[in-house]
C-alpha cells in the first residue's frame, strides 16, 4: 500500500465532509449518508490491505495509528450523531436542552471511565512513539491484558485492537464538540456565516498546512478562551474567517510531525518575518 493510496483515502473523506452542513434540518439525513459512505470506504480499505499488504513495518504502524483510526473514528462519530438525533424528542425548548445535557453527561462519564486515566490515553496524548510496535503492529493482541470481550470478534489481519481505541478517542472528541454546539445559543453548525462579519477581501493566501500549523500552535498555547475551545471549533472559526476549507486537518497535522526539517516551518517563518519588520521600523 503506497502513500498515494493513503492520500486517496483521506481525500475521499474530505470530499464527503465538504458536502454536509449538519444543520438541524439536514443532520439526520447527512449523518446517515456519511456513515454509509464511510462504512463502504472502510470495507474497500480492508480489501486493499488484504490484497496489497504493507511495504514495511513503519507503513503498517502508520496505517493503524493514524489512517484507519481517522476513518473508523469518523464512522463511529457520524453513526452516533445519527442515533442521537433520531432519538431527540424535540428540536427546541427545555426537553431539547435536557436531552443533549444528558447525552453530554453520558459521553463524559464514558470518556472518564475508558480513557482519561488509562496509560494508553496518556501515551496517545503525549505523542509518544516508543511503544508503537506494541500498540500498532499486527499480531500483538494480548487477550490477557483486560481488554473488552469484543476483542475476540475483531479481525486480527485488519486491527491491532488499539487502532479501535484511537478511533473511539477521535469519535468522542468530535461528538463532545458536536453536542456542545447543539447546546450553544450561537450554534455554529446552524449558520457559520452569521458568527462573523463576512469580509470578501479577506482570505488566507498561504498554504493550508501553514494555517493548520498556526491553529495547533494557538490551541497548544491555550491562547484562545484560556484553552477551553476544542481544536475542531477553532478550525471551524478560522475556516469561516478566512474563507477556506481545511479538510482533514488532524491527519495533516500528524503528517507535519514526521516531516523532514523543521516541524514548525511556518511559525519559524513568522518569527523571522516579524524580527525583520521590527528591525526595519526601529
Tab-separated table of C-alpha atoms in Angstrom:
chain	number	residue	atom	x	y	z
A	1	UNK	CA	0.000	0.000	0.000
A	2	UNK	CA	1.565	3.280	-1.137
A	3	UNK	CA	1.393	6.827	0.225
A	4	UNK	CA	-0.813	7.836	-2.718
A	5	UNK	CA	-3.430	5.349	-1.549
A	6	UNK	CA	-3.303	6.841	1.951
A	7	UNK	CA	-3.835	10.294	0.458
A	8	UNK	CA	-6.739	8.984	-1.628
A	9	UNK	CA	-8.479	7.644	1.478
A	10	UNK	CA	-8.074	10.964	3.298
A	11	UNK	CA	-9.186	12.927	0.225
A	12	UNK	CA	-12.344	10.866	-0.154
A	13	UNK	CA	-13.289	11.612	3.448
A	14	UNK	CA	-12.659	15.322	2.871
A	15	UNK	CA	-14.813	15.346	-0.278
A	16	UNK	CA	-17.704	13.694	1.537
A	17	UNK	CA	-17.471	16.062	4.510
A	18	UNK	CA	-17.384	19.136	2.282
A	19	UNK	CA	-20.874	18.228	1.078
A	20	UNK	CA	-22.524	18.332	4.507
A	21	UNK	CA	-23.614	21.116	6.877
A	22	UNK	CA	-25.052	19.207	9.877
A	23	UNK	CA	-27.795	21.799	10.300
A	24	UNK	CA	-30.730	20.671	12.428
A	25	UNK	CA	-32.883	20.275	9.336
A	26	UNK	CA	-30.401	18.085	7.485
A	27	UNK	CA	-28.344	16.373	10.187
A	28	UNK	CA	-30.185	13.025	10.266
A	29	UNK	CA	-30.026	12.555	6.502
A	30	UNK	CA	-26.417	13.775	6.262
A	31	UNK	CA	-25.168	11.728	9.219
A	32	UNK	CA	-26.733	8.607	7.709
A	33	UNK	CA	-25.168	9.343	4.318
A	34	UNK	CA	-21.753	9.906	5.891
A	35	UNK	CA	-21.952	6.724	7.961
A	36	UNK	CA	-22.945	4.731	4.877
A	37	UNK	CA	-20.160	6.210	2.724
A	38	UNK	CA	-17.512	5.735	5.416
A	39	UNK	CA	-18.580	2.143	6.027
A	40	UNK	CA	-18.167	1.427	2.313
A	41	UNK	CA	-14.764	3.137	2.314
A	42	UNK	CA	-13.689	1.128	5.358
A	43	UNK	CA	-14.651	-2.112	3.584
A	44	UNK	CA	-12.738	-1.022	0.469
A	45	UNK	CA	-9.709	-0.177	2.590
A	46	UNK	CA	-9.855	-3.533	4.338
A	47	UNK	CA	-9.848	-5.318	0.986
A	48	UNK	CA	-6.946	-3.155	-0.162
A	49	UNK	CA	-4.916	-4.066	2.919
A	50	UNK	CA	-5.737	-7.730	2.387
A	51	UNK	CA	-4.727	-7.644	-1.290
A	52	UNK	CA	-1.707	-5.322	-1.182
A	53	UNK	CA	-0.372	-5.532	2.364
A	54	UNK	CA	2.228	-3.028	3.570
A	55	UNK	CA	5.649	-2.065	2.221
A	56	UNK	CA	7.276	-2.296	5.650
A	57	UNK	CA	6.541	-2.263	9.381
A	58	UNK	CA	6.664	1.547	9.577
A	59	UNK	CA	3.900	1.853	6.992
A	60	UNK	CA	1.847	-0.726	8.834
A	61	UNK	CA	2.204	1.162	12.121
A	62	UNK	CA	1.378	4.487	10.436
A	63	UNK	CA	-1.784	2.982	8.967
A	64	UNK	CA	-3.092	1.583	12.250
A	65	UNK	CA	-2.050	4.609	14.307
A	66	UNK	CA	-3.250	7.408	12.013
A	67	UNK	CA	-5.081	6.370	8.840
A	68	UNK	CA	-7.539	3.699	9.960
A	69	UNK	CA	-8.442	5.485	13.248
A	70	UNK	CA	-9.380	8.640	11.319
A	71	UNK	CA	-11.631	6.649	9.005
A	72	UNK	CA	-13.127	4.434	11.707
A	73	UNK	CA	-13.358	7.317	14.192
A	74	UNK	CA	-15.436	9.407	11.836
A	75	UNK	CA	-17.628	6.413	11.016
A	76	UNK	CA	-18.296	5.926	14.740
A	77	UNK	CA	-18.899	9.663	15.145
A	78	UNK	CA	-21.462	10.030	12.349
A	79	UNK	CA	-23.211	6.857	13.434
A	80	UNK	CA	-23.521	8.257	16.978
A	81	UNK	CA	-24.780	11.596	15.656
A	82	UNK	CA	-27.428	9.737	13.650
A	83	UNK	CA	-28.523	7.699	16.675
A	84	UNK	CA	-28.633	10.742	18.963
A	85	UNK	CA	-30.568	12.908	16.528
A	86	UNK	CA	-33.115	10.208	15.630
A	87	UNK	CA	-33.869	9.774	19.353
A	88	UNK	CA	-34.118	13.504	20.096
A	89	UNK	CA	-37.638	14.291	21.435
A	90	UNK	CA	-37.844	17.817	20.005
A	91	UNK	CA	-35.886	20.406	18.023
A	92	UNK	CA	-36.181	23.215	20.554
A	93	UNK	CA	-37.228	24.053	24.109
A	94	UNK	CA	-36.413	22.646	27.536
A	95	UNK	CA	-36.748	18.962	26.560
A	96	UNK	CA	-34.230	19.520	23.777
A	97	UNK	CA	-31.758	21.102	26.192
A	98	UNK	CA	-32.200	18.398	28.835
A	99	UNK	CA	-31.778	15.656	26.216
A	100	UNK	CA	-28.423	16.980	24.980
A	101	UNK	CA	-27.231	17.734	28.519
A	102	UNK	CA	-27.891	14.074	29.360
A	103	UNK	CA	-26.041	12.951	26.223
A	104	UNK	CA	-23.085	15.140	27.201
A	105	UNK	CA	-23.089	13.689	30.706
A	106	UNK	CA	-23.125	10.129	29.337
A	107	UNK	CA	-20.268	10.941	26.971
A	108	UNK	CA	-18.181	12.493	29.748
A	109	UNK	CA	-18.801	9.502	32.005
A	110	UNK	CA	-17.839	7.041	29.268
A	111	UNK	CA	-14.719	9.019	28.401
A	112	UNK	CA	-13.630	9.245	32.035
A	113	UNK	CA	-14.230	5.538	32.564
A	114	UNK	CA	-12.472	4.194	29.483
A	115	UNK	CA	-9.796	6.710	28.522
A	116	UNK	CA	-8.800	9.612	30.748
A	117	UNK	CA	-6.993	7.633	33.466
A	118	UNK	CA	-5.523	4.997	31.169
A	119	UNK	CA	-1.852	4.679	30.286
A	120	UNK	CA	-2.783	4.308	26.626
A	121	UNK	CA	-4.673	7.613	26.563
A	122	UNK	CA	-1.674	9.373	28.107
A	123	UNK	CA	0.549	7.656	25.546
A	124	UNK	CA	-1.523	8.959	22.615
A	125	UNK	CA	-1.943	12.469	24.015
A	126	UNK	CA	1.774	12.850	24.722
A	127	UNK	CA	2.534	11.855	21.099
A	128	UNK	CA	4.908	9.120	22.168
A	129	UNK	CA	6.260	6.581	19.683
A	130	UNK	CA	8.320	4.213	21.847
A	131	UNK	CA	5.513	1.638	22.170
A	132	UNK	CA	4.132	1.951	18.640
A	133	UNK	CA	5.264	-1.565	17.717
A	134	UNK	CA	3.323	-2.943	20.682
A	135	UNK	CA	0.163	-0.956	20.035
A	136	UNK	CA	0.004	-0.592	16.259
A	137	UNK	CA	1.739	-3.586	14.685
A	138	UNK	CA	-0.325	-6.600	13.661
A	139	UNK	CA	-0.101	-9.813	15.644
A	140	UNK	CA	0.346	-8.290	19.106
A	141	UNK	CA	-3.182	-8.516	20.520
A	142	UNK	CA	-2.925	-9.721	24.105
A	143	UNK	CA	-6.256	-11.072	25.374
A	144	UNK	CA	-4.889	-11.285	28.928
A	145	UNK	CA	-4.439	-7.512	29.374
A	146	UNK	CA	-8.013	-6.882	30.474
A	147	UNK	CA	-9.292	-5.984	27.018
A	148	UNK	CA	-13.002	-5.806	26.314
A	149	UNK	CA	-14.607	-9.080	25.306
A	150	UNK	CA	-15.241	-7.871	21.753
A	151	UNK	CA	-11.508	-8.364	21.125
A	152	UNK	CA	-12.375	-11.970	20.264
A	153	UNK	CA	-14.515	-10.749	17.376
A	154	UNK	CA	-12.073	-8.377	15.646
A	155	UNK	CA	-10.179	-9.349	12.510
A	156	UNK	CA	-6.519	-9.845	13.544
A	157	UNK	CA	-5.448	-9.094	9.947
A	158	UNK	CA	-7.105	-5.671	9.972
A	159	UNK	CA	-6.813	-4.494	13.550
A	160	UNK	CA	-4.331	-4.207	16.384
A	161	UNK	CA	-7.211	-3.504	18.818
A	162	UNK	CA	-5.576	-0.196	19.773
A	163	UNK	CA	-6.435	1.374	16.416
A	164	UNK	CA	-10.042	0.902	17.549
A	165	UNK	CA	-9.292	2.702	20.826
A	166	UNK	CA	-7.723	5.649	18.989
A	167	UNK	CA	-10.776	5.754	16.716
A	168	UNK	CA	-13.039	5.957	19.761
A	169	UNK	CA	-10.988	8.804	21.220
A	170	UNK	CA	-11.329	10.697	17.924
A	171	UNK	CA	-15.069	9.970	17.728
A	172	UNK	CA	-15.737	11.014	21.324
A	173	UNK	CA	-13.823	14.269	20.935
A	174	UNK	CA	-15.781	15.105	17.778
A	175	UNK	CA	-19.047	14.160	19.471
A	176	UNK	CA	-18.217	16.297	22.524
A	177	UNK	CA	-17.804	19.346	20.290
A	178	UNK	CA	-20.976	18.484	18.364
A	179	UNK	CA	-23.135	18.195	21.495
A	180	UNK	CA	-21.684	21.374	22.994
A	181	UNK	CA	-22.541	23.170	19.769
A	182	UNK	CA	-26.081	21.838	19.930
A	183	UNK	CA	-26.402	23.276	23.427
A	184	UNK	CA	-24.838	26.605	22.473
A	185	UNK	CA	-27.136	29.509	21.563
A	186	UNK	CA	-24.776	30.566	18.783
A	187	UNK	CA	-24.668	27.117	17.230
A	188	UNK	CA	-22.047	27.326	14.532
A	189	UNK	CA	-23.467	24.371	12.597
A	190	UNK	CA	-26.704	26.256	12.015
A	191	UNK	CA	-25.184	29.245	10.276
A	192	UNK	CA	-21.421	29.729	10.318
A	193	UNK	CA	-21.746	32.888	8.234
A	194	UNK	CA	-23.741	34.600	10.995
A	195	UNK	CA	-20.992	34.221	13.567
A	196	UNK	CA	-18.670	36.708	11.917
A	197	UNK	CA	-18.997	39.580	9.513
A	198	UNK	CA	-18.028	38.411	6.045
A	199	UNK	CA	-15.067	40.270	4.613
A	200	UNK	CA	-14.949	39.402	0.929
A	201	UNK	CA	-11.461	40.852	0.556
A	202	UNK	CA	-10.008	38.914	3.496
A	203	UNK	CA	-8.820	35.402	2.742
A	204	UNK	CA	-5.895	33.114	3.506
A	205	UNK	CA	-3.151	33.273	0.884
A	206	UNK	CA	-0.542	30.966	2.386
A	207	UNK	CA	-0.688	27.165	2.327
A	208	UNK	CA	-3.296	25.135	4.203
A	209	UNK	CA	-0.546	23.407	6.160
A	210	UNK	CA	0.708	26.812	7.316
A	211	UNK	CA	-2.735	27.667	8.672
A	212	UNK	CA	-3.121	24.269	10.327
A	213	UNK	CA	0.259	24.773	11.999
A	214	UNK	CA	-0.904	28.150	13.317
A	215	UNK	CA	-4.206	26.712	14.590
A	216	UNK	CA	-2.466	23.950	16.519
A	217	UNK	CA	0.036	26.444	17.946
A	218	UNK	CA	-2.803	28.627	19.274
A	219	UNK	CA	-4.512	25.527	20.675
A	220	UNK	CA	-1.351	24.147	22.316
A	221	UNK	CA	-0.510	27.528	23.860
A	222	UNK	CA	-4.097	27.882	25.178
A	223	UNK	CA	-4.167	31.352	23.625
A	224	UNK	CA	-7.913	31.322	22.850
A	225	UNK	CA	-10.530	31.373	25.638
A	226	UNK	CA	-7.942	30.104	28.146
A	227	UNK	CA	-7.676	26.829	26.234
A	228	UNK	CA	-11.349	25.906	26.602
A	229	UNK	CA	-12.056	25.733	22.855
A	230	UNK	CA	-11.746	22.362	21.128
A	231	UNK	CA	-9.348	22.210	18.201
A	232	UNK	CA	-12.241	21.447	15.837
A	233	UNK	CA	-14.111	24.572	16.934
A	234	UNK	CA	-11.027	26.752	16.461
A	235	UNK	CA	-10.628	25.268	12.993
A	236	UNK	CA	-14.270	25.987	12.115
A	237	UNK	CA	-13.904	29.606	13.245
A	238	UNK	CA	-10.689	30.083	11.269
A	239	UNK	CA	-12.170	28.443	8.165
A	240	UNK	CA	-15.139	30.816	8.311
A	241	UNK	CA	-12.987	33.870	8.945
A	242	UNK	CA	-10.515	33.195	6.152
A	243	UNK	CA	-12.937	31.584	3.675
A	244	UNK	CA	-11.037	28.322	3.369
A	245	UNK	CA	-11.750	24.586	3.669
A	246	UNK	CA	-9.013	22.780	5.609
A	247	UNK	CA	-10.423	19.277	5.204
A	248	UNK	CA	-8.935	16.607	7.482
A	249	UNK	CA	-6.643	18.919	9.451
A	250	UNK	CA	-5.980	16.209	12.092
A	251	UNK	CA	-4.286	13.952	9.556
A	252	UNK	CA	-2.417	16.896	8.011
A	253	UNK	CA	-1.063	17.746	11.460
A	254	UNK	CA	0.103	14.167	12.031
A	255	UNK	CA	1.993	14.298	8.719
A	256	UNK	CA	3.702	17.505	9.876
A	257	UNK	CA	5.036	15.729	12.951
A	258	UNK	CA	7.075	13.332	10.831
A	259	UNK	CA	8.160	15.667	8.033
A	260	UNK	CA	11.843	16.275	7.440
A	261	UNK	CA	13.441	19.546	8.513
A	262	UNK	CA	11.672	21.885	10.904
A	263	UNK	CA	8.305	20.664	12.170
A	264	UNK	CA	7.261	24.308	12.717
A	265	UNK	CA	8.319	25.801	9.382
A	266	UNK	CA	5.533	28.389	9.240
A	267	UNK	CA	5.993	29.548	12.833
A	268	UNK	CA	9.728	29.838	12.177
A	269	UNK	CA	8.942	31.959	9.117
A	270	UNK	CA	6.612	34.199	11.150
A	271	UNK	CA	9.300	34.777	13.762
A	272	UNK	CA	11.929	35.735	11.168
A	273	UNK	CA	9.477	37.985	9.297
A	274	UNK	CA	8.455	39.807	12.480
A	275	UNK	CA	12.054	40.308	13.582
A	276	UNK	CA	12.960	41.715	10.162
A	277	UNK	CA	9.929	44.032	10.302
A	278	UNK	CA	10.939	45.224	13.764
A	279	UNK	CA	14.468	45.925	12.559
A	280	UNK	CA	13.199	47.993	9.652
A	281	UNK	CA	10.967	50.053	11.932
A	282	UNK	CA	13.327	50.959	14.773
